[in-house]
Amino acid sequence: MSKKNIAVIMGGFSSEVAISMLSGNTVCKYLDTSKYTVYPISIIKEGWFCSHSDHKPFPVDKSDFSITIDGTKIKFDCVFNTIHGTPGEDGTFQAYLQLLGIPQTACDYYEAALTFNKRDCISVLSAYGIKTATNYFLNKGDIINTSEIVAKVGLPCFVKANKAGSSFGVSKVYEEDALEAAIAISFKEDDEIIIESFLEGTEVSVGVINYHGKIQALPVTEIVSDNDFFDYEAKYAGKSQEITPARISEEQTSAVQREAEKVFKVLKLKGLTRAEFIFHNGEPHFLEVNTTPGLSPASIIPQQAKVAGISLADLFDNVIEQALNQ
């Protein structure tokens, strides 16, 4: 059997480019080279290029997403998508690859665009009975009425960029006087923002995958941030504890896993996903879902896979096989 050519795309155009590069390089390290010829592809603002270890960087032909090495044109059987943020998590790259007929490991373009837009995603899931925080939405240029915001969501509250991942443009606000400054920070990342009520409780993260044809939740991770909330430093600079399995009851574990699987099914997701919840008043409340989550060894999905007894090589191979057989 001839080996499949796999492009591992990483980078992106958002503030999460460095984290995406870590994820992409981890995937390249663990893919089975007896089955796949692996090509690391950087998709960044400066250009698209392949950094194959045996060669100098080669530009990507955007007309058909191919590269040419030593006069030989190389096309890809599948793309492993590890871009966090735009264009790999918001549906842009998925739509491009669909036009070219190239399978990729994340969800399809519409589902990616929907889940990347926090307020649209919450609106859809709320219709299916999934509990969320109370929300207030703002577009750039809207009149900012801080008293109206506080009356709806209360204090403290979270101010977030609506379409900018989960690590940038986020502030926790305790006083009404601080709202406008927090809103300005979020508007630096996106022209839409979402303001959420604060939910007191245990925060957990649940990976969900289609593993050998069965949709299943991974072991639950409890998030304990050293900072005021699970921000960029907490996620990526060691300022948090990520405890897997979470220190919650079996009933709570089952409940949040069922909710995470429901999110996966309702939104018609694919590949590797991770949903965030807070147990508020004893019940899981949905925060957001990541459709191209971090995949470095320190990231949550690899931690959960390890507890579940799934190696990274098996985890990554499984999503490629799923993509190839769809």
Short mmCIF file of C-alpha atoms in Angstrom, two decimals:
data_model
loop_
_atom_site.label_atom_id
_atom_site.label_comp_id
_atom_site.label_asym_id
_atom_site.label_seq_id
_atom_site.Cartn_x
_atom_site.Cartn_y
_atom_site.Cartn_z
CA MET A 1 0.00 0.00 0.00
CA SER A 2 1.44 3.37 -1.00
CA LYS A 3 1.88 5.95 1.71
CA LYS A 4 -0.56 8.85 1.92
CA ASN A 5 0.71 12.40 1.61
CA ILE A 6 -0.47 14.35 4.67
CA ALA A 7 -0.18 18.12 4.95
CA VAL A 8 -0.18 19.33 8.56
CA ILE A 9 -1.29 22.96 8.45
CA MET A 10 -0.34 25.27 11.30
CA GLY A 11 0.10 28.93 12.11
CA GLY A 12 -2.82 31.06 11.04
CA PHE A 13 -3.47 34.79 11.05
CA SER A 14 -4.57 35.29 14.68
CA SER A 15 -2.80 35.93 17.98
CA GLU A 16 -2.63 32.16 18.56
CA VAL A 17 -0.10 31.47 15.81
CA ALA A 18 2.69 30.34 18.18
CA ILE A 19 0.43 27.85 19.96
CA SER A 20 -0.77 26.49 16.63
CA MET A 21 2.83 25.91 15.53
CA LEU A 22 3.39 23.82 18.68
CA SER A 23 0.28 21.77 17.92
CA GLY A 24 1.28 21.22 14.30
CA ASN A 25 4.80 20.14 15.16
CA THR A 26 3.43 17.68 17.74
CA VAL A 27 1.18 16.09 15.11
CA CYS A 28 4.12 15.82 12.69
CA LYS A 29 6.19 14.12 15.40
CA TYR A 30 3.59 11.46 16.21
CA LEU A 31 2.13 10.57 12.81
CA ASP A 32 3.03 7.06 11.66
CA THR A 33 5.69 7.53 8.97
CA SER A 34 5.20 3.95 7.79
CA LYS A 35 1.70 4.99 6.63
CA TYR A 36 2.13 8.69 5.89
CA THR A 37 4.58 11.05 4.27
CA VAL A 38 4.19 14.13 6.42
CA TYR A 39 4.59 17.69 5.15
CA PRO A 40 4.50 20.57 7.70
CA ILE A 41 2.74 23.52 6.04
CA SER A 42 2.85 26.99 7.58
CA ILE A 43 -0.15 29.17 6.73
CA ILE A 44 0.84 32.61 8.01
CA LYS A 45 0.39 36.23 6.99
CA GLU A 46 3.84 36.26 5.39
CA GLY A 47 2.93 33.39 3.06
CA TRP A 48 2.16 29.69 2.69
CA PHE A 49 5.14 27.32 2.61
CA CYS A 50 6.24 23.79 3.38
CA SER A 51 9.12 23.29 5.81
CA HIS A 52 9.92 19.70 4.92
CA SER A 53 12.88 18.51 7.00
CA ASP A 54 14.82 17.26 4.00
CA HIS A 55 14.55 20.49 2.03
CA LYS A 56 14.52 24.25 2.28
CA PRO A 57 11.05 25.86 2.58
CA PHE A 58 8.92 25.50 -0.56
CA PRO A 59 6.03 27.79 -1.46
CA VAL A 60 2.53 26.32 -1.67
CA ASP A 61 0.70 26.64 -4.98
CA LYS A 62 -2.61 28.13 -3.81
CA SER A 63 -4.37 27.20 -7.06
CA ASP A 64 -4.48 23.53 -6.06
CA PHE A 65 -2.79 23.42 -2.62
CA SER A 66 0.28 21.56 -3.83
CA ILE A 67 4.04 21.91 -3.56
CA THR A 68 6.81 21.13 -6.03
CA ILE A 69 10.04 19.54 -4.80
CA ASP A 70 12.92 18.85 -7.20
CA GLY A 71 10.58 19.22 -10.16
CA THR A 72 7.99 16.79 -8.75
CA LYS A 73 4.52 18.12 -8.00
CA ILE A 74 3.16 16.79 -4.72
CA LYS A 75 -0.55 16.78 -3.97
CA PHE A 76 -2.05 15.87 -0.62
CA ASP A 77 -4.42 13.04 0.22
CA CYS A 78 -5.53 14.74 3.45
CA VAL A 79 -4.89 17.90 5.45
CA PHE A 80 -4.45 17.69 9.22
CA ASN A 81 -5.78 21.02 10.46
CA THR A 82 -4.06 22.43 13.57
CA ILE A 83 -4.68 26.15 12.96
CA HIS A 84 -6.21 27.92 15.97
CA GLY A 85 -8.29 30.93 15.01
CA THR A 86 -8.57 32.22 11.47
CA PRO A 87 -8.37 30.80 8.80
CA GLY A 88 -8.36 27.20 10.07
CA GLU A 89 -10.92 27.32 12.86
CA ASP A 90 -13.44 29.76 11.37
CA GLY A 91 -14.29 27.76 8.25
CA THR A 92 -12.30 29.79 5.71
CA PHE A 93 -9.68 27.13 5.01
CA GLN A 94 -12.21 24.32 5.19
CA ALA A 95 -14.24 25.95 2.42
CA TYR A 96 -11.11 26.40 0.30
CA LEU A 97 -10.16 22.73 0.69
CA GLN A 98 -13.71 21.60 -0.02
CA LEU A 99 -13.63 23.47 -3.34
CA LEU A 100 -10.41 21.62 -4.16
CA GLY A 101 -11.83 18.27 -3.05
CA ILE A 102 -9.15 17.70 -0.41
CA PRO A 103 -10.28 15.99 2.85
CA GLN A 104 -9.31 17.65 6.14
CA THR A 105 -9.53 16.54 9.74
CA ALA A 106 -11.63 19.31 11.35
CA CYS A 107 -15.35 19.99 10.99
CA ASP A 108 -16.77 21.36 7.74
CA TYR A 109 -16.77 25.05 6.85
CA TYR A 110 -20.27 25.99 8.00
CA GLU A 111 -19.96 24.19 11.33
CA ALA A 112 -16.53 25.78 11.85
CA ALA A 113 -17.90 29.27 11.18
CA LEU A 114 -20.84 28.63 13.52
CA THR A 115 -18.78 27.35 16.44
CA PHE A 116 -16.17 30.09 16.03
CA ASN A 117 -18.90 32.69 16.47
CA LYS A 118 -19.61 32.35 20.20
CA ARG A 119 -22.94 34.13 20.21
CA ASP A 120 -24.32 32.26 17.19
CA CYS A 121 -23.17 28.96 18.65
CA ILE A 122 -24.79 29.71 22.01
CA SER A 123 -28.03 30.72 20.27
CA VAL A 124 -28.21 27.38 18.44
CA LEU A 125 -27.36 25.26 21.48
CA SER A 126 -29.80 27.12 23.73
CA ALA A 127 -32.61 25.97 21.43
CA TYR A 128 -31.61 22.39 22.28
CA GLY A 129 -31.87 22.98 26.02
CA ILE A 130 -28.15 23.35 26.72
CA LYS A 131 -27.63 25.78 29.60
CA THR A 132 -25.39 28.84 29.15
CA ALA A 133 -24.57 32.08 30.94
CA THR A 134 -26.69 35.19 30.44
CA ASN A 135 -25.28 37.14 27.48
CA TYR A 136 -25.19 40.67 26.10
CA PHE A 137 -23.93 41.37 22.56
CA LEU A 138 -22.19 44.41 21.10
CA ASN A 139 -20.98 45.29 17.60
CA LYS A 140 -18.29 47.90 17.01
CA GLY A 141 -20.00 51.26 16.65
CA ASP A 142 -22.92 50.39 18.93
CA ILE A 143 -23.77 52.77 21.76
CA ILE A 144 -22.28 51.38 24.97
CA ASN A 145 -24.76 51.57 27.82
CA THR A 146 -22.87 50.23 30.82
CA SER A 147 -25.85 50.43 33.19
CA GLU A 148 -27.93 48.37 30.75
CA ILE A 149 -25.16 45.79 30.49
CA VAL A 150 -24.84 45.45 34.26
CA ALA A 151 -28.59 45.22 34.65
CA LYS A 152 -28.65 42.23 32.30
CA VAL A 153 -25.50 40.25 33.15
CA GLY A 154 -24.56 41.54 36.61
CA LEU A 155 -21.09 41.89 38.11
CA PRO A 156 -18.56 40.46 37.89
CA CYS A 157 -18.87 39.60 34.21
CA PHE A 158 -16.68 38.49 31.32
CA VAL A 159 -16.07 40.61 28.23
CA LYS A 160 -14.89 38.54 25.26
CA ALA A 161 -14.07 38.99 21.60
CA ASN A 162 -16.80 37.05 19.81
CA LYS A 163 -14.67 35.47 17.07
CA ALA A 164 -11.13 35.30 18.43
CA GLY A 165 -10.61 31.93 20.04
CA SER A 166 -10.72 31.79 23.82
CA SER A 167 -7.38 33.22 24.90
CA PHE A 168 -7.23 36.80 23.65
CA GLY A 169 -9.48 39.81 24.08
CA VAL A 170 -10.96 38.47 27.34
CA SER A 171 -11.38 40.46 30.56
CA LYS A 172 -13.08 39.80 33.87
CA VAL A 173 -14.82 42.98 35.03
CA TYR A 174 -15.78 43.71 38.64
CA GLU A 175 -16.89 47.35 38.45
CA GLU A 176 -19.14 49.14 35.98
CA ASP A 177 -16.48 51.85 35.54
CA ALA A 178 -14.09 49.22 34.09
CA LEU A 179 -16.48 47.98 31.42
CA GLU A 180 -15.60 50.43 28.66
CA ALA A 181 -11.86 49.71 28.93
CA ALA A 182 -12.53 45.95 28.76
CA ILE A 183 -14.80 46.42 25.77
CA ALA A 184 -12.03 48.38 24.01
CA ILE A 185 -9.60 45.50 24.63
CA SER A 186 -12.03 43.00 23.07
CA PHE A 187 -12.66 45.24 20.07
CA LYS A 188 -8.91 45.11 19.29
CA GLU A 189 -9.40 41.40 18.51
CA ASP A 190 -12.82 41.46 16.82
CA ASP A 191 -15.58 43.83 15.72
CA GLU A 192 -18.14 41.84 17.72
CA ILE A 193 -18.03 41.11 21.43
CA ILE A 194 -20.00 39.05 23.90
CA ILE A 195 -20.47 39.97 27.57
CA GLU A 196 -21.35 37.05 29.85
CA SER A 197 -22.60 36.75 33.39
CA PHE A 198 -20.12 35.23 35.84
CA LEU A 199 -20.96 31.66 36.76
CA GLU A 200 -19.57 30.54 40.10
CA GLY A 201 -18.49 26.92 40.04
CA THR A 202 -16.02 24.30 38.87
CA GLU A 203 -14.74 24.77 35.32
CA VAL A 204 -14.16 21.63 33.26
CA SER A 205 -13.08 20.77 29.73
CA VAL A 206 -14.32 17.74 27.81
CA GLY A 207 -12.77 16.39 24.65
CA VAL A 208 -15.10 14.60 22.23
CA ILE A 209 -13.92 12.50 19.30
CA ASN A 210 -15.30 10.09 16.76
CA TYR A 211 -13.10 7.15 17.72
CA HIS A 212 -13.25 4.17 15.38
CA GLY A 213 -16.73 5.21 14.27
CA LYS A 214 -18.19 5.95 17.71
CA ILE A 215 -18.72 9.45 19.10
CA GLN A 216 -17.36 9.47 22.63
CA ALA A 217 -16.33 11.92 25.32
CA LEU A 218 -12.84 11.67 26.75
CA PRO A 219 -12.09 11.84 30.49
CA VAL A 220 -13.04 15.21 31.99
CA THR A 221 -10.37 17.77 32.93
CA GLU A 222 -10.85 20.18 35.83
CA ILE A 223 -9.39 23.65 35.29
CA VAL A 224 -7.93 25.42 38.32
CA SER A 225 -6.41 28.74 37.26
CA ASP A 226 -3.72 30.49 39.30
CA ASN A 227 -4.97 33.69 37.68
CA ASP A 228 -8.40 35.23 38.06
CA PHE A 229 -9.70 33.08 35.19
CA PHE A 230 -8.46 30.64 32.54
CA ASP A 231 -6.67 33.24 30.38
CA TYR A 232 -3.70 32.98 27.99
CA GLU A 233 -1.12 32.74 30.80
CA ALA A 234 -3.18 30.12 32.59
CA LYS A 235 -3.53 28.06 29.43
CA TYR A 236 -0.07 28.32 27.94
CA ALA A 237 2.37 29.67 30.55
CA GLY A 238 1.81 27.17 33.33
CA LYS A 239 -0.47 29.40 35.41
CA SER A 240 -3.08 26.71 35.98
CA GLN A 241 -3.64 23.18 37.14
CA GLU A 242 -5.35 20.85 34.70
CA ILE A 243 -6.52 17.84 36.66
CA THR A 244 -7.57 14.74 34.72
CA PRO A 245 -9.81 13.08 35.69
CA ALA A 246 -11.66 16.01 37.26
CA ARG A 247 -12.42 15.98 40.99
CA ILE A 248 -16.17 15.76 40.47
CA SER A 249 -18.70 13.02 41.19
CA GLU A 250 -19.43 10.17 38.81
CA GLU A 251 -22.87 11.66 38.24
CA GLN A 252 -21.40 15.04 37.33
CA THR A 253 -18.83 13.39 35.07
CA SER A 254 -21.53 11.48 33.20
CA ALA A 255 -23.74 14.58 32.95
CA VAL A 256 -21.07 16.82 31.44
CA GLN A 257 -19.84 14.09 29.10
CA ARG A 258 -23.41 13.62 27.83
CA GLU A 259 -23.72 17.38 27.28
CA ALA A 260 -20.39 17.49 25.42
CA GLU A 261 -21.43 14.59 23.19
CA LYS A 262 -24.76 16.34 22.57
CA VAL A 263 -22.93 19.50 21.50
CA PHE A 264 -20.80 17.42 19.11
CA LYS A 265 -23.87 15.76 17.58
CA VAL A 266 -26.14 18.83 17.44
CA LEU A 267 -23.45 20.91 15.74
CA LYS A 268 -22.42 18.03 13.44
CA LEU A 269 -18.77 18.29 14.43
CA LYS A 270 -15.87 16.13 13.30
CA GLY A 271 -12.29 15.45 14.25
CA LEU A 272 -10.88 16.49 17.61
CA THR A 273 -13.00 18.89 19.66
CA ARG A 274 -13.01 20.26 23.17
CA ALA A 275 -16.00 21.83 24.95
CA GLU A 276 -15.76 24.00 28.06
CA PHE A 277 -18.36 23.98 30.85
CA ILE A 278 -18.85 25.38 34.34
CA PHE A 279 -20.81 23.49 36.98
CA HIS A 280 -23.07 26.23 38.27
CA ASN A 281 -25.71 25.33 40.87
CA GLY A 282 -24.77 21.71 40.28
CA GLU A 283 -25.44 21.69 36.52
CA PRO A 284 -23.04 21.99 33.57
CA HIS A 285 -23.33 25.31 31.72
CA PHE A 286 -21.77 25.51 28.26
CA LEU A 287 -19.11 28.17 27.63
CA GLU A 288 -17.68 27.38 24.19
CA VAL A 289 -16.38 24.63 21.93
CA ASN A 290 -13.00 24.50 20.20
CA THR A 291 -12.92 22.62 16.89
CA THR A 292 -9.14 22.77 16.40
CA PRO A 293 -7.94 22.53 20.02
CA GLY A 294 -4.34 22.59 21.19
CA LEU A 295 -2.45 19.36 20.57
CA SER A 296 0.95 19.89 22.15
CA PRO A 297 1.83 17.28 24.81
CA ALA A 298 0.87 19.81 27.52
CA SER A 299 -2.51 20.52 25.95
CA ILE A 300 -5.77 19.23 27.39
CA ILE A 301 -6.79 16.79 24.62
CA PRO A 302 -3.48 14.86 24.77
CA GLN A 303 -3.78 14.74 28.58
CA GLN A 304 -7.29 13.30 28.31
CA ALA A 305 -6.27 10.80 25.62
CA LYS A 306 -3.46 9.55 27.85
CA VAL A 307 -5.87 8.92 30.74
CA ALA A 308 -8.20 7.14 28.29
CA GLY A 309 -5.32 4.90 27.17
CA ILE A 310 -5.16 6.36 23.65
CA SER A 311 -1.69 7.17 22.34
CA LEU A 312 -1.12 10.35 20.35
CA ALA A 313 -0.12 8.27 17.34
CA ASP A 314 -3.45 6.40 17.52
CA LEU A 315 -5.42 9.59 18.22
CA PHE A 316 -3.97 11.41 15.22
CA ASP A 317 -4.16 8.38 12.93
CA ASN A 318 -7.82 7.95 13.81
CA VAL A 319 -8.81 11.47 12.71
CA ILE A 320 -6.97 11.07 9.42
CA GLU A 321 -8.75 7.78 8.74
CA GLN A 322 -12.09 9.40 9.60
CA ALA A 323 -11.37 12.27 7.19
CA LEU A 324 -10.27 9.95 4.39
CA ASN A 325 -13.37 7.76 4.73
CA GLN A 326 -16.01 10.52 4.90
#
